[in-house]
mmCIF file of C-alpha atoms in Angstrom:
data_model
loop_
_atom_site.group_PDB
_atom_site.id
_atom_site.type_symbol
_atom_site.label_atom_id
_atom_site.label_comp_id
_atom_site.label_asym_id
_atom_site.label_seq_id
_atom_site.Cartn_x
_atom_site.Cartn_y
_atom_site.Cartn_z
ATOM 1 C CA UNK A 1 -79.112 -118.184 96.968
ATOM 2 C CA UNK A 2 -78.904 -114.754 95.721
ATOM 3 C CA UNK A 3 -82.186 -112.993 95.706
ATOM 4 C CA UNK A 4 -82.934 -110.970 92.504
ATOM 5 C CA UNK A 5 -85.738 -109.160 94.324
ATOM 6 C CA UNK A 6 -83.321 -108.067 97.034
ATOM 7 C CA UNK A 7 -81.283 -106.417 94.324
ATOM 8 C CA UNK A 8 -84.073 -104.766 92.617
ATOM 9 C CA UNK A 9 -85.259 -103.433 95.953
ATOM 10 C CA UNK A 10 -81.460 -102.196 96.839
ATOM 11 C CA UNK A 11 -81.366 -100.209 93.239
ATOM 12 C CA UNK A 12 -84.724 -98.716 93.632
ATOM 13 C CA UNK A 13 -83.913 -97.445 97.151
ATOM 14 C CA UNK A 14 -80.499 -95.748 96.026
ATOM 15 C CA UNK A 15 -82.691 -94.076 93.177
ATOM 16 C CA UNK A 16 -80.764 -95.972 90.367
ATOM 17 C CA UNK A 17 -81.881 -96.986 87.190
ATOM 18 C CA UNK A 18 -80.383 -100.310 85.750
ATOM 19 C CA UNK A 19 -78.126 -98.555 83.347
ATOM 20 C CA UNK A 20 -76.815 -96.269 86.206
ATOM 21 C CA UNK A 21 -76.336 -99.333 88.443
ATOM 22 C CA UNK A 22 -74.392 -100.900 85.664
ATOM 23 C CA UNK A 23 -72.142 -98.012 85.281
ATOM 24 C CA UNK A 24 -71.689 -97.684 88.864
ATOM 25 C CA UNK A 25 -70.628 -101.242 89.350
ATOM 26 C CA UNK A 26 -68.910 -101.646 86.365
ATOM 27 C CA UNK A 27 -71.059 -104.223 84.780
ATOM 28 C CA UNK A 28 -72.863 -104.459 81.557
ATOM 29 C CA UNK A 29 -76.497 -103.483 81.474
ATOM 30 C CA UNK A 30 -77.840 -106.727 80.262
ATOM 31 C CA UNK A 31 -75.997 -108.364 83.335
ATOM 32 C CA UNK A 32 -78.160 -106.093 85.793
ATOM 33 C CA UNK A 33 -81.269 -107.222 83.859
ATOM 34 C CA UNK A 34 -80.457 -110.726 83.843
ATOM 35 C CA UNK A 35 -79.476 -110.692 87.796
ATOM 36 C CA UNK A 36 -82.902 -109.054 88.492
ATOM 37 C CA UNK A 37 -84.853 -111.353 86.462
ATOM 38 C CA UNK A 38 -83.245 -114.228 88.063
ATOM 39 C CA UNK A 39 -81.869 -115.655 84.946
ATOM 40 C CA UNK A 40 -78.524 -116.699 86.531
ATOM 41 C CA UNK A 41 -76.988 -116.356 90.086
ATOM 42 C CA UNK A 42 -73.982 -113.899 89.924
ATOM 43 C CA UNK A 43 -70.465 -115.005 91.129
ATOM 44 C CA UNK A 44 -68.500 -113.570 93.904
ATOM 45 C CA UNK A 45 -66.811 -110.706 91.946
ATOM 46 C CA UNK A 46 -70.175 -109.512 90.788
ATOM 47 C CA UNK A 47 -71.684 -109.593 94.021
ATOM 48 C CA UNK A 48 -68.818 -107.582 95.605
ATOM 49 C CA UNK A 49 -69.282 -104.917 92.831
ATOM 50 C CA UNK A 50 -73.056 -104.589 93.656
ATOM 51 C CA UNK A 51 -72.523 -104.572 97.492
ATOM 52 C CA UNK A 52 -70.021 -101.671 96.879
ATOM 53 C CA UNK A 53 -72.016 -99.914 94.157
ATOM 54 C CA UNK A 54 -75.168 -99.939 96.406
ATOM 55 C CA UNK A 55 -73.720 -99.746 99.822
ATOM 56 C CA UNK A 56 -75.932 -102.688 101.041
ATOM 57 C CA UNK A 57 -74.345 -105.464 103.092
ATOM 58 C CA UNK A 58 -73.787 -108.691 101.420
ATOM 59 C CA UNK A 59 -76.071 -110.707 103.571
ATOM 60 C CA UNK A 60 -78.953 -108.389 102.524
ATOM 61 C CA UNK A 61 -78.839 -109.907 99.054
ATOM 62 C CA UNK A 62 -79.142 -113.497 100.228
ATOM 63 C CA UNK A 63 -82.268 -112.857 102.442
ATOM 64 C CA UNK A 64 -85.720 -114.192 101.994
ATOM 65 C CA UNK A 65 -88.002 -112.146 99.667
ATOM 66 C CA UNK A 66 -88.696 -108.707 100.996
ATOM 67 C CA UNK A 67 -92.022 -107.733 102.044
ATOM 68 C CA UNK A 68 -94.305 -107.075 99.136
ATOM 69 C CA UNK A 69 -96.420 -103.785 99.310
ATOM 70 C CA UNK A 70 -99.512 -103.775 97.013
ATOM 71 C CA UNK A 71 -98.897 -100.410 95.292
ATOM 72 C CA UNK A 72 -102.600 -100.169 94.513
ATOM 73 C CA UNK A 73 -103.574 -99.944 98.332
ATOM 74 C CA UNK A 74 -100.846 -97.330 98.908
ATOM 75 C CA UNK A 75 -102.097 -93.655 99.562
ATOM 76 C CA UNK A 76 -99.496 -91.108 98.356
ATOM 77 C CA UNK A 77 -99.610 -87.582 99.341
ATOM 78 C CA UNK A 78 -99.384 -85.248 96.264
ATOM 79 C CA UNK A 79 -98.892 -88.487 94.279
ATOM 80 C CA UNK A 80 -99.068 -86.523 90.833
ATOM 81 C CA UNK A 81 -95.922 -84.486 91.695
ATOM 82 C CA UNK A 82 -93.895 -87.495 92.267
ATOM 83 C CA UNK A 83 -91.396 -89.049 89.423
ATOM 84 C CA UNK A 84 -91.639 -92.883 89.040
ATOM 85 C CA UNK A 85 -88.168 -93.253 90.565
ATOM 86 C CA UNK A 86 -89.161 -90.988 93.697
ATOM 87 C CA UNK A 87 -92.306 -93.409 93.909
ATOM 88 C CA UNK A 88 -90.276 -96.584 93.646
ATOM 89 C CA UNK A 89 -87.712 -95.329 96.280
ATOM 90 C CA UNK A 90 -90.486 -94.578 98.798
ATOM 91 C CA UNK A 91 -92.269 -97.994 98.190
ATOM 92 C CA UNK A 92 -88.818 -99.704 98.806
ATOM 93 C CA UNK A 93 -88.556 -97.758 101.976
ATOM 94 C CA UNK A 94 -91.859 -99.006 102.842
ATOM 95 C CA UNK A 95 -90.619 -102.507 102.495
ATOM 96 C CA UNK A 96 -87.690 -102.213 104.676
ATOM 97 C CA UNK A 97 -90.067 -100.501 107.191
ATOM 98 C CA UNK A 98 -92.259 -103.533 107.386
ATOM 99 C CA UNK A 99 -89.209 -105.795 107.918
ATOM 100 C CA UNK A 100 -87.984 -103.638 110.838
ATOM 101 C CA UNK A 101 -91.641 -103.522 111.931
ATOM 102 C CA UNK A 102 -91.739 -107.239 112.161
ATOM 103 C CA UNK A 103 -88.468 -107.067 114.042
ATOM 104 C CA UNK A 104 -89.808 -104.843 116.686
ATOM 105 C CA UNK A 105 -92.874 -106.764 117.175
ATOM 106 C CA UNK A 106 -91.306 -109.928 117.674
ATOM 107 C CA UNK A 107 -89.712 -108.298 121.039
ATOM 108 C CA UNK A 108 -92.264 -105.716 121.872
ATOM 109 C CA UNK A 109 -96.175 -105.547 122.445
ATOM 110 C CA UNK A 110 -97.131 -102.702 120.720
ATOM 111 C CA UNK A 111 -100.469 -100.760 121.181
ATOM 112 C CA UNK A 112 -103.184 -102.761 119.160
ATOM 113 C CA UNK A 113 -104.734 -100.731 116.011
ATOM 114 C CA UNK A 114 -108.000 -98.740 117.342
ATOM 115 C CA UNK A 115 -109.167 -97.047 114.231
ATOM 116 C CA UNK A 116 -112.813 -96.640 112.474
ATOM 117 C CA UNK A 117 -113.689 -97.925 109.095
ATOM 118 C CA UNK A 118 -115.352 -94.962 107.647
ATOM 119 C CA UNK A 119 -115.153 -96.072 104.308
ATOM 120 C CA UNK A 120 -118.975 -95.503 104.150
ATOM 121 C CA UNK A 121 -118.609 -91.909 105.177
ATOM 122 C CA UNK A 122 -118.809 -89.376 102.350
ATOM 123 C CA UNK A 123 -118.299 -86.246 104.457
ATOM 124 C CA UNK A 124 -114.858 -85.641 105.685
ATOM 125 C CA UNK A 125 -116.228 -83.179 108.307
ATOM 126 C CA UNK A 126 -118.543 -85.990 109.753
ATOM 127 C CA UNK A 127 -115.800 -88.652 109.470
ATOM 128 C CA UNK A 128 -113.274 -86.578 111.464
ATOM 129 C CA UNK A 129 -115.960 -85.912 114.013
ATOM 130 C CA UNK A 130 -116.739 -89.581 114.393
ATOM 131 C CA UNK A 131 -113.036 -90.637 114.867
ATOM 132 C CA UNK A 132 -112.367 -87.757 117.552
ATOM 133 C CA UNK A 133 -115.786 -89.068 119.295
ATOM 134 C CA UNK A 134 -114.430 -92.729 118.964
ATOM 135 C CA UNK A 135 -111.083 -91.669 120.436
ATOM 136 C CA UNK A 136 -112.852 -89.641 123.437
ATOM 137 C CA UNK A 137 -110.681 -86.573 122.436
ATOM 138 C CA UNK A 138 -113.593 -84.010 122.052
ATOM 139 C CA UNK A 139 -112.872 -81.128 119.915
ATOM 140 C CA UNK A 140 -110.013 -79.622 121.652
ATOM 141 C CA UNK A 141 -106.679 -78.797 119.765
ATOM 142 C CA UNK A 142 -104.373 -81.658 119.624
ATOM 143 C CA UNK A 143 -101.198 -81.375 121.620
ATOM 144 C CA UNK A 144 -99.168 -84.389 119.961
ATOM 145 C CA UNK A 145 -100.818 -85.802 116.820
ATOM 146 C CA UNK A 146 -97.908 -88.521 116.479
ATOM 147 C CA UNK A 147 -98.491 -89.706 120.178
ATOM 148 C CA UNK A 148 -102.163 -89.775 119.532
ATOM 149 C CA UNK A 149 -101.757 -91.950 116.429
ATOM 150 C CA UNK A 150 -99.259 -94.253 118.020
ATOM 151 C CA UNK A 151 -101.666 -94.659 121.171
ATOM 152 C CA UNK A 152 -104.095 -96.024 118.830
ATOM 153 C CA UNK A 153 -101.924 -98.470 116.926
ATOM 154 C CA UNK A 154 -100.803 -96.547 114.070
ATOM 155 C CA UNK A 155 -97.045 -97.592 113.019
ATOM 156 C CA UNK A 156 -95.215 -94.535 112.056
ATOM 157 C CA UNK A 157 -91.936 -94.358 110.127
ATOM 158 C CA UNK A 158 -89.794 -91.400 108.806
ATOM 159 C CA UNK A 159 -88.708 -91.146 105.040
ATOM 160 C CA UNK A 160 -85.159 -89.914 104.422
ATOM 161 C CA UNK A 161 -86.138 -88.536 101.054
ATOM 162 C CA UNK A 162 -84.504 -85.011 100.894
ATOM 163 C CA UNK A 163 -87.348 -83.784 98.614
ATOM 164 C CA UNK A 164 -90.600 -82.139 99.011
ATOM 165 C CA UNK A 165 -92.475 -84.236 96.121
ATOM 166 C CA UNK A 166 -92.385 -87.230 98.512
ATOM 167 C CA UNK A 167 -94.532 -85.969 101.236
ATOM 168 C CA UNK A 168 -95.997 -89.168 102.917
ATOM 169 C CA UNK A 169 -97.780 -92.257 102.161
ATOM 170 C CA UNK A 170 -100.008 -94.843 104.149
ATOM 171 C CA UNK A 171 -101.649 -98.421 103.829
ATOM 172 C CA UNK A 172 -102.935 -101.140 105.741
ATOM 173 C CA UNK A 173 -101.043 -104.607 106.107
ATOM 174 C CA UNK A 174 -102.067 -107.422 108.115
ATOM 175 C CA UNK A 175 -104.836 -105.132 109.801
ATOM 176 C CA UNK A 176 -102.262 -102.836 110.858
ATOM 177 C CA UNK A 177 -102.062 -99.251 109.815
ATOM 178 C CA UNK A 178 -98.751 -97.757 108.573
ATOM 179 C CA UNK A 179 -97.914 -93.988 107.932
ATOM 180 C CA UNK A 180 -94.488 -92.910 106.465
ATOM 181 C CA UNK A 181 -93.838 -89.192 106.952
ATOM 182 C CA UNK A 182 -91.133 -87.035 105.144
ATOM 183 C CA UNK A 183 -89.495 -84.778 107.952
ATOM 184 C CA UNK A 184 -87.989 -82.905 105.028
ATOM 185 C CA UNK A 185 -90.753 -80.467 105.410
ATOM 186 C CA UNK A 186 -91.938 -78.202 108.273
ATOM 187 C CA UNK A 187 -93.029 -79.662 111.308
ATOM 188 C CA UNK A 188 -96.516 -78.128 110.734
ATOM 189 C CA UNK A 189 -96.578 -79.613 107.236
ATOM 190 C CA UNK A 190 -95.700 -82.863 108.680
ATOM 191 C CA UNK A 191 -98.644 -82.886 111.323
ATOM 192 C CA UNK A 192 -101.102 -82.158 108.255
ATOM 193 C CA UNK A 193 -99.406 -84.936 106.320
ATOM 194 C CA UNK A 194 -100.043 -87.276 109.142
ATOM 195 C CA UNK A 195 -103.715 -86.313 109.458
ATOM 196 C CA UNK A 196 -104.138 -86.409 105.841
ATOM 197 C CA UNK A 197 -103.021 -90.100 105.598
ATOM 198 C CA UNK A 198 -105.013 -90.862 108.704
ATOM 199 C CA UNK A 199 -108.173 -89.604 106.458
ATOM 200 C CA UNK A 200 -106.779 -92.180 104.088
ATOM 201 C CA UNK A 201 -106.445 -94.898 106.390
ATOM 202 C CA UNK A 202 -110.216 -94.516 107.770
ATOM 203 C CA UNK A 203 -112.248 -93.233 104.740
ATOM 204 C CA UNK A 204 -110.305 -95.199 101.862
ATOM 205 C CA UNK A 205 -109.254 -98.479 103.635
ATOM 206 C CA UNK A 206 -110.794 -100.515 100.717
ATOM 207 C CA UNK A 207 -110.104 -98.429 97.769
ATOM 208 C CA UNK A 208 -107.539 -97.275 95.537
ATOM 209 C CA UNK A 209 -106.987 -93.598 96.842
ATOM 210 C CA UNK A 210 -104.034 -92.598 94.651
ATOM 211 C CA UNK A 211 -106.197 -92.673 91.420
ATOM 212 C CA UNK A 212 -108.764 -90.443 92.318
ATOM 213 C CA UNK A 213 -108.458 -86.549 92.940
ATOM 214 C CA UNK A 214 -111.687 -86.926 94.917
ATOM 215 C CA UNK A 215 -109.904 -89.002 97.339
ATOM 216 C CA UNK A 216 -107.099 -86.512 97.953
ATOM 217 C CA UNK A 217 -109.660 -83.819 98.330
ATOM 218 C CA UNK A 218 -111.504 -85.900 100.858
ATOM 219 C CA UNK A 219 -108.456 -86.663 102.904
ATOM 220 C CA UNK A 220 -107.335 -83.082 102.981
ATOM 221 C CA UNK A 221 -110.729 -81.935 104.169
ATOM 222 C CA UNK A 222 -110.463 -84.772 106.827
ATOM 223 C CA UNK A 223 -107.210 -83.658 108.088
ATOM 224 C CA UNK A 224 -108.466 -79.883 108.182
ATOM 225 C CA UNK A 225 -111.418 -80.954 110.161
ATOM 226 C CA UNK A 226 -109.564 -83.260 112.528
ATOM 227 C CA UNK A 227 -106.974 -80.741 113.281
ATOM 228 C CA UNK A 228 -109.229 -77.804 113.650
ATOM 229 C CA UNK A 229 -112.688 -78.647 114.652
ATOM 230 C CA UNK A 230 -115.484 -76.316 113.238
ATOM 231 C CA UNK A 231 -117.071 -75.768 116.646
ATOM 232 C CA UNK A 232 -113.724 -74.954 118.405
ATOM 233 C CA UNK A 233 -112.512 -72.659 115.565
ATOM 234 C CA UNK A 234 -115.828 -70.775 115.290
ATOM 235 C CA UNK A 235 -115.972 -70.383 119.136
ATOM 236 C CA UNK A 236 -112.157 -69.135 119.238
ATOM 237 C CA UNK A 237 -111.746 -66.791 116.155
ATOM 238 C CA UNK A 238 -112.744 -63.384 116.271
ATOM 239 C CA UNK A 239 -115.165 -62.089 113.552
ATOM 240 C CA UNK A 240 -112.488 -59.308 112.311
ATOM 241 C CA UNK A 241 -109.910 -61.679 111.119
ATOM 242 C CA UNK A 242 -106.509 -60.093 109.846
ATOM 243 C CA UNK A 243 -103.200 -61.721 109.030
ATOM 244 C CA UNK A 244 -102.135 -61.360 112.518
ATOM 245 C CA UNK A 245 -105.340 -63.326 113.694
ATOM 246 C CA UNK A 246 -104.443 -66.115 111.518
ATOM 247 C CA UNK A 247 -100.746 -66.418 112.643
ATOM 248 C CA UNK A 248 -102.218 -66.279 116.216
ATOM 249 C CA UNK A 249 -104.657 -68.957 115.605
ATOM 250 C CA UNK A 250 -102.375 -71.432 113.761
ATOM 251 C CA UNK A 251 -100.484 -71.701 117.178
ATOM 252 C CA UNK A 252 -103.580 -72.835 118.842
ATOM 253 C CA UNK A 253 -104.265 -75.727 116.243
ATOM 254 C CA UNK A 254 -100.487 -76.488 115.523
ATOM 255 C CA UNK A 255 -100.719 -75.941 111.647
ATOM 256 C CA UNK A 256 -99.446 -73.811 108.880
ATOM 257 C CA UNK A 257 -100.565 -70.373 108.356
ATOM 258 C CA UNK A 258 -101.908 -71.390 104.700
ATOM 259 C CA UNK A 259 -103.805 -74.300 106.200
ATOM 260 C CA UNK A 260 -105.151 -72.088 108.907
ATOM 261 C CA UNK A 261 -106.187 -69.426 106.378
ATOM 262 C CA UNK A 262 -107.964 -72.274 104.303
ATOM 263 C CA UNK A 263 -109.893 -73.722 106.983
ATOM 264 C CA UNK A 264 -111.327 -70.151 108.079
ATOM 265 C CA UNK A 265 -112.271 -69.691 104.240
ATOM 266 C CA UNK A 266 -113.903 -73.172 104.189
ATOM 267 C CA UNK A 267 -115.950 -72.279 107.301
ATOM 268 C CA UNK A 268 -117.057 -69.011 105.618
ATOM 269 C CA UNK A 269 -115.289 -66.894 108.464
ATOM 270 C CA UNK A 270 -113.097 -65.315 105.584
ATOM 271 C CA UNK A 271 -114.668 -64.419 102.412
ATOM 272 C CA UNK A 272 -112.933 -65.380 99.209
ATOM 273 C CA UNK A 273 -111.657 -61.913 98.754
ATOM 274 C CA UNK A 274 -110.486 -61.966 102.181
ATOM 275 C CA UNK A 275 -108.755 -65.095 101.963
ATOM 276 C CA UNK A 276 -106.978 -64.291 98.795
ATOM 277 C CA UNK A 277 -105.774 -61.069 100.231
ATOM 278 C CA UNK A 278 -104.213 -62.808 103.538
ATOM 279 C CA UNK A 279 -102.765 -65.737 101.592
ATOM 280 C CA UNK A 280 -100.716 -62.913 99.343
ATOM 281 C CA UNK A 281 -99.786 -61.081 102.576
ATOM 282 C CA UNK A 282 -98.694 -64.703 104.108
ATOM 283 C CA UNK A 283 -96.614 -65.207 100.997
ATOM 284 C CA UNK A 284 -94.937 -61.859 101.473
ATOM 285 C CA UNK A 285 -93.923 -62.714 104.909
ATOM 286 C CA UNK A 286 -92.511 -65.951 103.923
ATOM 287 C CA UNK A 287 -95.231 -68.408 104.897
ATOM 288 C CA UNK A 288 -96.002 -69.902 101.474
ATOM 289 C CA UNK A 289 -92.385 -71.555 101.353
ATOM 290 C CA UNK A 290 -91.788 -72.107 104.828
ATOM 291 C CA UNK A 291 -93.175 -71.479 108.511
ATOM 292 C CA UNK A 292 -91.259 -68.615 110.125
ATOM 293 C CA UNK A 293 -90.959 -69.229 114.051
ATOM 294 C CA UNK A 294 -92.663 -72.504 113.529
ATOM 295 C CA UNK A 295 -93.107 -75.079 116.419
ATOM 296 C CA UNK A 296 -90.884 -78.040 117.338
ATOM 297 C CA UNK A 297 -90.987 -81.359 115.462
ATOM 298 C CA UNK A 298 -93.279 -84.100 116.899
ATOM 299 C CA UNK A 299 -91.208 -87.021 117.958
ATOM 300 C CA UNK A 300 -92.372 -90.828 118.491
ATOM 301 C CA UNK A 301 -92.984 -91.857 121.916
ATOM 302 C CA UNK A 302 -92.853 -95.570 120.583
ATOM 303 C CA UNK A 303 -89.530 -95.435 118.826
ATOM 304 C CA UNK A 304 -88.024 -93.736 121.716
ATOM 305 C CA UNK A 305 -89.133 -96.265 124.301
ATOM 306 C CA UNK A 306 -88.108 -99.114 121.800
ATOM 307 C CA UNK A 307 -84.606 -97.720 121.514
ATOM 308 C CA UNK A 308 -84.044 -96.968 125.028
ATOM 309 C CA UNK A 309 -85.167 -100.339 126.234
ATOM 310 C CA UNK A 310 -82.965 -101.903 123.334
ATOM 311 C CA UNK A 311 -79.835 -99.710 124.614
ATOM 312 C CA UNK A 312 -80.270 -100.629 127.925
ATOM 313 C CA UNK A 313 -79.801 -104.299 126.865
ATOM 314 C CA UNK A 314 -76.687 -103.271 125.170
ATOM 315 C CA UNK A 315 -78.492 -103.596 121.754
ATOM 316 C CA UNK A 316 -77.199 -100.770 119.577
ATOM 317 C CA UNK A 317 -78.406 -99.334 116.517
ATOM 318 C CA UNK A 318 -75.545 -100.984 114.749
ATOM 319 C CA UNK A 319 -76.694 -104.365 116.085
ATOM 320 C CA UNK A 320 -80.348 -103.609 114.905
ATOM 321 C CA UNK A 321 -78.998 -102.870 111.352
ATOM 322 C CA UNK A 322 -76.854 -106.006 111.441
ATOM 323 C CA UNK A 323 -79.569 -108.243 112.288
ATOM 324 C CA UNK A 324 -81.681 -106.798 109.676
ATOM 325 C CA UNK A 325 -78.967 -106.853 107.057
ATOM 326 C CA UNK A 326 -79.572 -103.199 106.494
ATOM 327 C CA UNK A 327 -77.063 -100.289 105.890
ATOM 328 C CA UNK A 328 -77.222 -97.988 108.947
ATOM 329 C CA UNK A 329 -78.217 -95.057 107.006
ATOM 330 C CA UNK A 330 -81.531 -96.771 105.775
ATOM 331 C CA UNK A 331 -82.296 -97.846 109.658
ATOM 332 C CA UNK A 332 -81.577 -94.393 110.717
ATOM 333 C CA UNK A 333 -83.755 -92.986 107.997
ATOM 334 C CA UNK A 334 -86.549 -94.926 108.976
ATOM 335 C CA UNK A 335 -86.690 -94.185 112.570
ATOM 336 C CA UNK A 336 -84.031 -91.726 113.903
ATOM 337 C CA UNK A 337 -85.613 -88.416 112.749
ATOM 338 C CA UNK A 338 -88.670 -89.760 114.710
ATOM 339 C CA UNK A 339 -86.825 -90.804 117.975
ATOM 340 C CA UNK A 340 -84.458 -87.844 118.070
ATOM 341 C CA UNK A 341 -82.504 -89.146 120.911
ATOM 342 C CA UNK A 342 -78.547 -89.882 121.423
ATOM 343 C CA UNK A 343 -77.332 -93.352 121.696
ATOM 344 C CA UNK A 344 -75.039 -93.000 125.027
ATOM 345 C CA UNK A 345 -74.586 -94.737 128.312
ATOM 346 C CA UNK A 346 -76.986 -93.613 131.094
ATOM 347 C CA UNK A 347 -79.918 -92.750 128.973
ATOM 348 C CA UNK A 348 -82.275 -95.510 129.995
ATOM 349 C CA UNK A 349 -85.577 -94.880 131.983
ATOM 350 C CA UNK A 350 -88.502 -96.780 133.046
ATOM 351 C CA UNK A 351 -90.837 -97.236 129.938
ATOM 352 C CA UNK A 352 -94.287 -98.565 129.492
ATOM 353 C CA UNK A 353 -93.771 -100.503 126.603
ATOM 354 C CA UNK A 354 -93.970 -104.269 127.434
ATOM 355 C CA UNK A 355 -91.432 -106.582 125.970
ATOM 356 C CA UNK A 356 -92.471 -109.881 124.489
ATOM 357 C CA UNK A 357 -91.215 -112.984 126.497
#
């Protein structure tokens, strides 16, 4: 049976309104509306037009209901800047990500989640310190945040949205934490976004974070404290802080220059006047819109290992997409920016990820 919810998901994923899809497919607007409402199944000609217009495989529209995501439980980074169409497209990507995650977990034993429930904690600084202590990482700079999150069971996917309005989002599903990151931004910004979403996962597990500005401020403060622990910053940064001091310090903690300056100000190592002056100078040097000479992008060890293992078994990305009835571009958008490896013979290696028998 044709699944109307699958049609709605594909349309939203392609960022199309019902009218825009109708025009692209050469169908009446009320036809799209009736199809999505499940009023009557489409004939073969109509299905073919939808497949062509949306560039989703035909079997996709006949699969079981897609994974629902409770939008009230989703934390969006910079939610207020998003349009409804961008939000729907991102949520749709999350739904496809859940299907891919289930497919992988049928074949591999991934790390079990090991996060704290810090919803009782009102101080983000204390929350960040508690999680660091729980993970036994002290107060040292983090060499690879993505690897740390994956080790503790966070499922990470990428977003192919080519817009800075959709930074990242996260949610819990079946007691598993998920983070979706937009790699359109700088590496430093993506790291901060991941830490921000980690803050939501541990501090707002039972709430509705997207509706309150205070939750966003808490997640930002958590990310700042988690990435740049107060004791380490105070012990490392000299008292006479200049723009060059900030640029040198940001390399140690792998954050943006603006995030570094903000942290120094919040710790009162920079006065408000100094902070404003340094931000102006950083802006002149191009650090407000980018990160000149930035760090390399973090990659996913889990996805790399999964893909290499599958390729050693002669399962290609096309095979995965076919099995899930997904367009190849959607599959690549979810993981390839994270894995960053070439699919080619001789690329297998011994890995520590255990396959499910």
